[in-house]
Amino acid sequence: MELHVANHPLVSHKLSVLRDRDTPSPVFRALTSELVTLLAYEATRQIRVEDHDIVTPVQKTVGKKLAKPRPVVVPILRAGLGMLEGMVALLPSAEVGFLGMVRDEETLKPSVYAERLPENLADRQCFVLDPMLATGGSLLQAIKFLANKGASDITAVCLLGAPEGVKAVEEGTKGLTVTIVLGAMDDKLNERGFIVPGLGDAGDRLYGTVG
Ligand code: PRP
């Protein structure tokens, strides 16, 4: 597994505003989109391209275009949906699949409650979007889900990660081609499985609480 933690003052600045508990949902959503576009630049560094003949106003040359099959972007509902727009801004031709997962607040175990993905992901590069990598349980299950459908390499884009979760994903994905791109690596998890210092519950901050 490869890990990239953004090291950029704009990412740190925008993340600090997200962390602030007084930042309202509309600002939180707008900043999430901006951050994802910045992280997507790093996340797509290995995206497959192929040669493509073009003619400039001056002469013929060989350019690049995204290779087929198209990459697949997979936001993990619900909070990952807040990252979709920022990602497809950079990858407008990507296909989008959805995975709905929720973490039990007591056991912290994730479960899948919705799935809408291409049946066959063979040779597809997949980009999983989830703002929080806490225990890593959700991301690990999502990666295995995609790998079982044939995904050849999987990149996760997360705003914040905890060292415990990154380690769990690394140990659980041996033998798979996995990359994690983080906006920041935080200190640890607290006893409720929240990232510390973190930003709270990303789903609630984006969309409000659900009963
Ligand atoms: C949160 C978050 C991740 C997951 C991270 O989702 O968005 O999906 O928990 O935790 P983990 O690394 O310990 O698995 P949540 O279950 O709160 O659902 P939501 O997105 O609908 O708010």
PDB file of C-alpha atoms and ligand atoms in Angstrom:
ATOM      1  CA  MET A   1       0.000   0.000   0.000  1.00  0.00           C
ATOM      2  CA  GLU A   2       1.155   3.516  -0.785  1.00  0.00           C
ATOM      3  CA  LEU A   3       0.321   6.461   1.448  1.00  0.00           C
ATOM      4  CA  HIS A   4       0.422  10.127   0.428  1.00  0.00           C
ATOM      5  CA  VAL A   5      -0.317  12.819   2.963  1.00  0.00           C
ATOM      6  CA  ALA A   6      -0.873  16.244   1.406  1.00  0.00           C
ATOM      7  CA  ASN A   7       1.772  18.683   2.352  1.00  0.00           C
ATOM      8  CA  HIS A   8       0.345  21.921   1.090  1.00  0.00           C
ATOM      9  CA  PRO A   9      -0.512  25.152   2.919  1.00  0.00           C
ATOM     10  CA  LEU A  10      -3.848  25.555   1.098  1.00  0.00           C
ATOM     11  CA  VAL A  11      -4.943  22.078   2.158  1.00  0.00           C
ATOM     12  CA  SER A  12      -3.971  22.830   5.774  1.00  0.00           C
ATOM     13  CA  HIS A  13      -5.796  26.145   5.673  1.00  0.00           C
ATOM     14  CA  LYS A  14      -9.024  24.706   4.267  1.00  0.00           C
ATOM     15  CA  LEU A  15      -8.889  21.716   6.624  1.00  0.00           C
ATOM     16  CA  SER A  16      -8.559  24.072   9.595  1.00  0.00           C
ATOM     17  CA  VAL A  17     -11.787  25.787   8.590  1.00  0.00           C
ATOM     18  CA  LEU A  18     -13.505  22.379   8.297  1.00  0.00           C
ATOM     19  CA  ARG A  19     -12.259  21.408  11.745  1.00  0.00           C
ATOM     20  CA  ASP A  20     -13.760  24.524  13.331  1.00  0.00           C
ATOM     21  CA  ARG A  21     -17.038  23.476  14.970  1.00  0.00           C
ATOM     22  CA  ASP A  22     -18.578  26.854  14.120  1.00  0.00           C
ATOM     23  CA  THR A  23     -18.221  26.322  10.357  1.00  0.00           C
ATOM     24  CA  PRO A  24     -21.781  25.912   8.985  1.00  0.00           C
ATOM     25  CA  SER A  25     -22.833  23.137   6.570  1.00  0.00           C
ATOM     26  CA  PRO A  26     -22.904  25.255   3.380  1.00  0.00           C
ATOM     27  CA  VAL A  27     -19.308  26.398   3.954  1.00  0.00           C
ATOM     28  CA  PHE A  28     -18.314  22.876   4.990  1.00  0.00           C
ATOM     29  CA  ARG A  29     -19.722  21.459   1.745  1.00  0.00           C
ATOM     30  CA  ALA A  30     -18.018  24.076  -0.442  1.00  0.00           C
ATOM     31  CA  LEU A  31     -14.652  23.585   1.242  1.00  0.00           C
ATOM     32  CA  THR A  32     -14.926  19.795   1.032  1.00  0.00           C
ATOM     33  CA  SER A  33     -15.343  20.100  -2.728  1.00  0.00           C
ATOM     34  CA  GLU A  34     -12.336  22.389  -3.040  1.00  0.00           C
ATOM     35  CA  LEU A  35     -10.185  20.109  -0.904  1.00  0.00           C
ATOM     36  CA  VAL A  36     -11.111  17.034  -2.918  1.00  0.00           C
ATOM     37  CA  THR A  37     -10.101  18.718  -6.160  1.00  0.00           C
ATOM     38  CA  LEU A  38      -6.710  19.515  -4.639  1.00  0.00           C
ATOM     39  CA  LEU A  39      -6.301  15.944  -3.352  1.00  0.00           C
ATOM     40  CA  ALA A  40      -7.546  14.503  -6.654  1.00  0.00           C
ATOM     41  CA  TYR A  41      -4.530  16.010  -8.377  1.00  0.00           C
ATOM     42  CA  GLU A  42      -2.294  13.736  -6.282  1.00  0.00           C
ATOM     43  CA  ALA A  43      -4.711  10.803  -6.358  1.00  0.00           C
ATOM     44  CA  THR A  44      -4.745  10.683 -10.172  1.00  0.00           C
ATOM     45  CA  ARG A  45      -0.977  10.812 -10.582  1.00  0.00           C
ATOM     46  CA  GLN A  46      -0.921   7.176 -11.809  1.00  0.00           C
ATOM     47  CA  ILE A  47      -4.083   7.347 -13.880  1.00  0.00           C
ATOM     48  CA  ARG A  48      -3.690   5.483 -17.162  1.00  0.00           C
ATOM     49  CA  VAL A  49      -3.441   7.552 -20.338  1.00  0.00           C
ATOM     50  CA  GLU A  50      -2.738   6.650 -23.942  1.00  0.00           C
ATOM     51  CA  ASP A  51      -1.238   8.454 -26.925  1.00  0.00           C
ATOM     52  CA  HIS A  52      -3.611  10.471 -29.037  1.00  0.00           C
ATOM     53  CA  ASP A  53      -2.849  12.224 -32.353  1.00  0.00           C
ATOM     54  CA  ILE A  54      -3.743  15.907 -32.384  1.00  0.00           C
ATOM     55  CA  VAL A  55      -3.065  18.871 -34.619  1.00  0.00           C
ATOM     56  CA  THR A  56      -2.120  22.133 -32.958  1.00  0.00           C
ATOM     57  CA  PRO A  57      -2.361  25.431 -34.867  1.00  0.00           C
ATOM     58  CA  VAL A  58       1.341  24.867 -35.607  1.00  0.00           C
ATOM     59  CA  GLN A  59       1.770  21.162 -36.417  1.00  0.00           C
ATOM     60  CA  LYS A  60       0.743  17.576 -35.769  1.00  0.00           C
ATOM     61  CA  THR A  61       1.805  16.105 -32.449  1.00  0.00           C
ATOM     62  CA  VAL A  62       0.991  13.283 -30.091  1.00  0.00           C
ATOM     63  CA  GLY A  63      -1.020  14.186 -26.998  1.00  0.00           C
ATOM     64  CA  LYS A  64      -2.524  12.083 -24.196  1.00  0.00           C
ATOM     65  CA  LYS A  65      -6.042  11.039 -23.338  1.00  0.00           C
ATOM     66  CA  LEU A  66      -7.513   8.888 -20.589  1.00  0.00           C
ATOM     67  CA  ALA A  67      -7.188   5.205 -21.469  1.00  0.00           C
ATOM     68  CA  LYS A  68     -10.193   2.854 -21.697  1.00  0.00           C
ATOM     69  CA  PRO A  69     -11.787   1.371 -19.692  1.00  0.00           C
ATOM     70  CA  ARG A  70     -12.758   4.556 -17.916  1.00  0.00           C
ATOM     71  CA  PRO A  71     -11.896   5.023 -14.256  1.00  0.00           C
ATOM     72  CA  VAL A  72     -14.658   4.540 -11.707  1.00  0.00           C
ATOM     73  CA  VAL A  73     -15.288   6.948  -8.848  1.00  0.00           C
ATOM     74  CA  VAL A  74     -17.023   5.421  -5.815  1.00  0.00           C
ATOM     75  CA  PRO A  75     -18.265   7.734  -3.066  1.00  0.00           C
ATOM     76  CA  ILE A  76     -19.107   5.917   0.188  1.00  0.00           C
ATOM     77  CA  LEU A  77     -22.543   7.129   1.256  1.00  0.00           C
ATOM     78  CA  ARG A  78     -23.323   9.202   3.005  1.00  0.00           C
ATOM     79  CA  ALA A  79     -20.359  11.439   3.761  1.00  0.00           C
ATOM     80  CA  GLY A  80     -18.418  10.491   0.617  1.00  0.00           C
ATOM     81  CA  LEU A  81     -21.173  12.008  -1.497  1.00  0.00           C
ATOM     82  CA  GLY A  82     -19.919  15.411  -0.355  1.00  0.00           C
ATOM     83  CA  MET A  83     -16.662  14.637  -2.160  1.00  0.00           C
ATOM     84  CA  LEU A  84     -18.110  13.555  -5.501  1.00  0.00           C
ATOM     85  CA  GLU A  85     -18.459  16.928  -7.183  1.00  0.00           C
ATOM     86  CA  GLY A  86     -14.879  17.926  -6.399  1.00  0.00           C
ATOM     87  CA  MET A  87     -13.595  14.648  -7.848  1.00  0.00           C
ATOM     88  CA  VAL A  88     -15.584  14.620 -11.081  1.00  0.00           C
ATOM     89  CA  ALA A  89     -14.620  18.256 -11.647  1.00  0.00           C
ATOM     90  CA  LEU A  90     -11.166  16.862 -12.387  1.00  0.00           C
ATOM     91  CA  LEU A  91     -12.325  13.581 -13.972  1.00  0.00           C
ATOM     92  CA  PRO A  92     -15.506  14.447 -15.883  1.00  0.00           C
ATOM     93  CA  SER A  93     -15.436  11.280 -18.007  1.00  0.00           C
ATOM     94  CA  ALA A  94     -15.229   8.885 -15.056  1.00  0.00           C
ATOM     95  CA  GLU A  95     -18.056   6.485 -14.354  1.00  0.00           C
ATOM     96  CA  VAL A  96     -19.623   6.812 -10.895  1.00  0.00           C
ATOM     97  CA  GLY A  97     -20.680   3.891  -8.700  1.00  0.00           C
ATOM     98  CA  PHE A  98     -22.166   4.086  -5.208  1.00  0.00           C
ATOM     99  CA  LEU A  99     -21.596   2.156  -2.019  1.00  0.00           C
ATOM    100  CA  GLY A 100     -23.705   2.892   1.068  1.00  0.00           C
ATOM    101  CA  MET A 101     -22.042   1.956   4.344  1.00  0.00           C
ATOM    102  CA  VAL A 102     -22.722   2.748   7.958  1.00  0.00           C
ATOM    103  CA  ARG A 103     -20.657   2.138  11.045  1.00  0.00           C
ATOM    104  CA  ASP A 104     -22.416   0.774  14.125  1.00  0.00           C
ATOM    105  CA  GLU A 105     -21.870   3.394  16.822  1.00  0.00           C
ATOM    106  CA  GLU A 106     -21.356   0.766  19.543  1.00  0.00           C
ATOM    107  CA  THR A 107     -19.296  -1.947  17.856  1.00  0.00           C
ATOM    108  CA  LEU A 108     -17.737   0.398  15.226  1.00  0.00           C
ATOM    109  CA  LYS A 109     -18.267  -2.399  12.676  1.00  0.00           C
ATOM    110  CA  PRO A 110     -19.303  -1.248   9.200  1.00  0.00           C
ATOM    111  CA  SER A 111     -22.056  -2.750   7.094  1.00  0.00           C
ATOM    112  CA  VAL A 112     -23.093  -2.239   3.464  1.00  0.00           C
ATOM    113  CA  TYR A 113     -26.705  -1.071   2.999  1.00  0.00           C
ATOM    114  CA  ALA A 114     -26.666  -0.046  -0.664  1.00  0.00           C
ATOM    115  CA  GLU A 115     -24.672  -0.867  -3.756  1.00  0.00           C
ATOM    116  CA  ARG A 116     -24.844   0.431  -7.313  1.00  0.00           C
ATOM    117  CA  LEU A 117     -21.614  -0.445  -9.100  1.00  0.00           C
ATOM    118  CA  PRO A 118     -20.644  -1.769 -12.528  1.00  0.00           C
ATOM    119  CA  GLU A 119     -20.944  -5.578 -12.389  1.00  0.00           C
ATOM    120  CA  ASN A 120     -17.405  -6.122 -13.641  1.00  0.00           C
ATOM    121  CA  LEU A 121     -14.559  -3.886 -12.510  1.00  0.00           C
ATOM    122  CA  ALA A 122     -11.794  -5.856 -14.268  1.00  0.00           C
ATOM    123  CA  ASP A 123      -8.945  -3.548 -15.260  1.00  0.00           C
ATOM    124  CA  ARG A 124     -10.774  -0.519 -13.886  1.00  0.00           C
ATOM    125  CA  GLN A 125      -8.931   2.023 -11.788  1.00  0.00           C
ATOM    126  CA  CYS A 126     -11.208   2.870  -8.869  1.00  0.00           C
ATOM    127  CA  PHE A 127     -11.218   6.000  -6.723  1.00  0.00           C
ATOM    128  CA  VAL A 128     -12.983   5.573  -3.383  1.00  0.00           C
ATOM    129  CA  LEU A 129     -14.148   8.754  -1.671  1.00  0.00           C
ATOM    130  CA  ASP A 130     -14.710   8.891   2.084  1.00  0.00           C
ATOM    131  CA  PRO A 131     -13.776  11.909   4.186  1.00  0.00           C
ATOM    132  CA  MET A 132     -12.885   9.952   7.335  1.00  0.00           C
ATOM    133  CA  LEU A 133     -10.503   6.999   7.719  1.00  0.00           C
ATOM    134  CA  ALA A 134     -11.035   6.226  11.407  1.00  0.00           C
ATOM    135  CA  THR A 135     -10.696   2.541  12.414  1.00  0.00           C
ATOM    136  CA  GLY A 136     -10.343   1.766   8.702  1.00  0.00           C
ATOM    137  CA  GLY A 137     -13.135  -0.826   8.854  1.00  0.00           C
ATOM    138  CA  SER A 138     -15.332   0.933   6.289  1.00  0.00           C
ATOM    139  CA  LEU A 139     -12.538   1.567   3.810  1.00  0.00           C
ATOM    140  CA  LEU A 140     -11.205  -1.964   4.141  1.00  0.00           C
ATOM    141  CA  GLN A 141     -14.637  -3.446   3.451  1.00  0.00           C
ATOM    142  CA  ALA A 142     -15.129  -1.083   0.496  1.00  0.00           C
ATOM    143  CA  ILE A 143     -11.742  -2.013  -0.992  1.00  0.00           C
ATOM    144  CA  LYS A 144     -12.497  -5.731  -0.657  1.00  0.00           C
ATOM    145  CA  PHE A 145     -15.899  -5.216  -2.250  1.00  0.00           C
ATOM    146  CA  LEU A 146     -14.297  -3.552  -5.286  1.00  0.00           C
ATOM    147  CA  ALA A 147     -11.441  -6.064  -5.478  1.00  0.00           C
ATOM    148  CA  ASN A 148     -13.980  -8.929  -5.497  1.00  0.00           C
ATOM    149  CA  LYS A 149     -15.509  -7.341  -8.568  1.00  0.00           C
ATOM    150  CA  GLY A 150     -12.105  -7.337 -10.264  1.00  0.00           C
ATOM    151  CA  ALA A 151     -10.820  -3.790  -9.630  1.00  0.00           C
ATOM    152  CA  SER A 152      -7.147  -3.752 -10.562  1.00  0.00           C
ATOM    153  CA  ASP A 153      -6.024  -0.825  -8.524  1.00  0.00           C
ATOM    154  CA  ILE A 154      -7.800   1.204  -5.929  1.00  0.00           C
ATOM    155  CA  THR A 155      -7.040   4.679  -4.642  1.00  0.00           C
ATOM    156  CA  ALA A 156      -8.823   6.066  -1.593  1.00  0.00           C
ATOM    157  CA  VAL A 157      -9.139   9.811  -1.123  1.00  0.00           C
ATOM    158  CA  CYS A 158      -9.836  10.840   2.484  1.00  0.00           C
ATOM    159  CA  LEU A 159      -9.740  14.238   4.128  1.00  0.00           C
ATOM    160  CA  LEU A 160      -8.491  12.935   7.488  1.00  0.00           C
ATOM    161  CA  GLY A 161      -6.942   9.682   8.634  1.00  0.00           C
ATOM    162  CA  ALA A 162      -5.948   8.148  11.969  1.00  0.00           C
ATOM    163  CA  PRO A 163      -2.737   6.104  12.206  1.00  0.00           C
ATOM    164  CA  GLU A 164      -4.704   3.113  13.582  1.00  0.00           C
ATOM    165  CA  GLY A 165      -6.973   3.051  10.534  1.00  0.00           C
ATOM    166  CA  VAL A 166      -4.180   3.467   8.006  1.00  0.00           C
ATOM    167  CA  LYS A 167      -2.349   0.547   9.621  1.00  0.00           C
ATOM    168  CA  ALA A 168      -5.471  -1.626   9.534  1.00  0.00           C
ATOM    169  CA  VAL A 169      -6.010  -0.921   5.821  1.00  0.00           C
ATOM    170  CA  GLU A 170      -2.354  -1.595   5.075  1.00  0.00           C
ATOM    171  CA  GLU A 171      -2.458  -4.951   6.865  1.00  0.00           C
ATOM    172  CA  GLY A 172      -5.803  -5.938   5.373  1.00  0.00           C
ATOM    173  CA  THR A 173      -4.945  -5.199   1.744  1.00  0.00           C
ATOM    174  CA  LYS A 174      -1.667  -7.045   1.303  1.00  0.00           C
ATOM    175  CA  GLY A 175      -1.405  -8.326  -2.255  1.00  0.00           C
ATOM    176  CA  LEU A 176      -3.694  -5.617  -3.642  1.00  0.00           C
ATOM    177  CA  THR A 177      -2.633  -2.401  -5.391  1.00  0.00           C
ATOM    178  CA  VAL A 178      -3.922   0.237  -2.999  1.00  0.00           C
ATOM    179  CA  THR A 179      -3.053   3.896  -2.542  1.00  0.00           C
ATOM    180  CA  ILE A 180      -4.369   6.216   0.159  1.00  0.00           C
ATOM    181  CA  VAL A 181      -4.298   9.987  -0.296  1.00  0.00           C
ATOM    182  CA  LEU A 182      -4.964  11.933   2.897  1.00  0.00           C
ATOM    183  CA  GLY A 183      -5.472  15.635   3.491  1.00  0.00           C
ATOM    184  CA  ALA A 184      -3.904  15.158   6.923  1.00  0.00           C
ATOM    185  CA  MET A 185      -2.872  12.392   9.286  1.00  0.00           C
ATOM    186  CA  ASP A 186      -4.323  13.167  12.712  1.00  0.00           C
ATOM    187  CA  ASP A 187      -3.085  12.037  16.124  1.00  0.00           C
ATOM    188  CA  LYS A 188      -5.276   9.071  17.112  1.00  0.00           C
ATOM    189  CA  LEU A 189      -8.787   7.736  17.706  1.00  0.00           C
ATOM    190  CA  ASN A 190     -10.732   8.457  20.876  1.00  0.00           C
ATOM    191  CA  GLU A 191     -12.745   5.871  22.828  1.00  0.00           C
ATOM    192  CA  ARG A 192     -15.786   6.458  20.552  1.00  0.00           C
ATOM    193  CA  GLY A 193     -13.744   5.781  17.416  1.00  0.00           C
ATOM    194  CA  PHE A 194     -13.635   9.443  16.396  1.00  0.00           C
ATOM    195  CA  ILE A 195     -10.509  10.927  14.836  1.00  0.00           C
ATOM    196  CA  VAL A 196      -8.683  13.318  17.200  1.00  0.00           C
ATOM    197  CA  PRO A 197      -8.479  16.277  16.770  1.00  0.00           C
ATOM    198  CA  GLY A 198     -10.606  15.534  13.683  1.00  0.00           C
ATOM    199  CA  LEU A 199     -13.629  17.474  12.559  1.00  0.00           C
ATOM    200  CA  GLY A 200     -16.461  15.534  14.185  1.00  0.00           C
ATOM    201  CA  ASP A 201     -18.903  13.407  12.180  1.00  0.00           C
ATOM    202  CA  ALA A 202     -18.359  14.400   8.544  1.00  0.00           C
ATOM    203  CA  GLY A 203     -21.791  13.112   7.460  1.00  0.00           C
ATOM    204  CA  ASP A 204     -23.545  15.205  10.100  1.00  0.00           C
ATOM    205  CA  ARG A 205     -21.446  18.268   9.326  1.00  0.00           C
ATOM    206  CA  LEU A 206     -22.263  17.953   5.610  1.00  0.00           C
ATOM    207  CA  TYR A 207     -25.914  17.004   5.810  1.00  0.00           C
ATOM    208  CA  GLY A 208     -27.132  17.397   9.406  1.00  0.00           C
ATOM    209  CA  THR A 209     -27.903  14.658  11.922  1.00  0.00           C
ATOM    210  CA  VAL A 210     -30.195  11.740  11.180  1.00  0.00           C
ATOM    211  CA  GLY A 211     -32.310  10.208  13.929  1.00  0.00           C
TER     212      GLY A 211
HETATM  213  C1  PRP B   1     -18.206   7.509   8.880  1.00  0.00           C
HETATM  214  C2  PRP B   1     -17.233   7.997   7.807  1.00  0.00           C
HETATM  215  C3  PRP B   1     -16.653   6.715   7.273  1.00  0.00           C
HETATM  216  C4  PRP B   1     -16.610   5.850   8.509  1.00  0.00           C
HETATM  217  C5  PRP B   1     -15.212   5.876   9.056  1.00  0.00           C
HETATM  218  O1  PRP B   1     -19.392   7.131   8.290  1.00  0.00           O
HETATM  219  O2  PRP B   1     -17.841   8.757   6.811  1.00  0.00           O
HETATM  220  O3  PRP B   1     -17.464   6.097   6.288  1.00  0.00           O
HETATM  221  O4  PRP B   1     -17.532   6.404   9.460  1.00  0.00           O
HETATM  222  O5  PRP B   1     -15.104   5.025  10.133  1.00  0.00           O
HETATM  223  P1  PRP B   1     -14.192   3.724  10.144  1.00  0.00           P
HETATM  224  O6  PRP B   1     -12.892   4.060   9.480  1.00  0.00           O
HETATM  225  O7  PRP B   1     -14.022   3.463  11.631  1.00  0.00           O
HETATM  226  O8  PRP B   1     -14.939   2.619   9.467  1.00  0.00           O
HETATM  227  P2  PRP B   1     -20.737   6.852   9.133  1.00  0.00           P
HETATM  228  O9  PRP B   1     -20.838   5.405   9.492  1.00  0.00           O
HETATM  229  O10 PRP B   1     -20.828   7.828  10.254  1.00  0.00           O
HETATM  230  O11 PRP B   1     -21.881   7.099   8.063  1.00  0.00           O
HETATM  231  P3  PRP B   1     -22.311   8.454   7.299  1.00  0.00           P
HETATM  232  O12 PRP B   1     -21.299   8.702   6.234  1.00  0.00           O
HETATM  233  O13 PRP B   1     -23.653   8.091   6.760  1.00  0.00           O
HETATM  234  O14 PRP B   1     -22.380   9.576   8.318  1.00  0.00           O
END
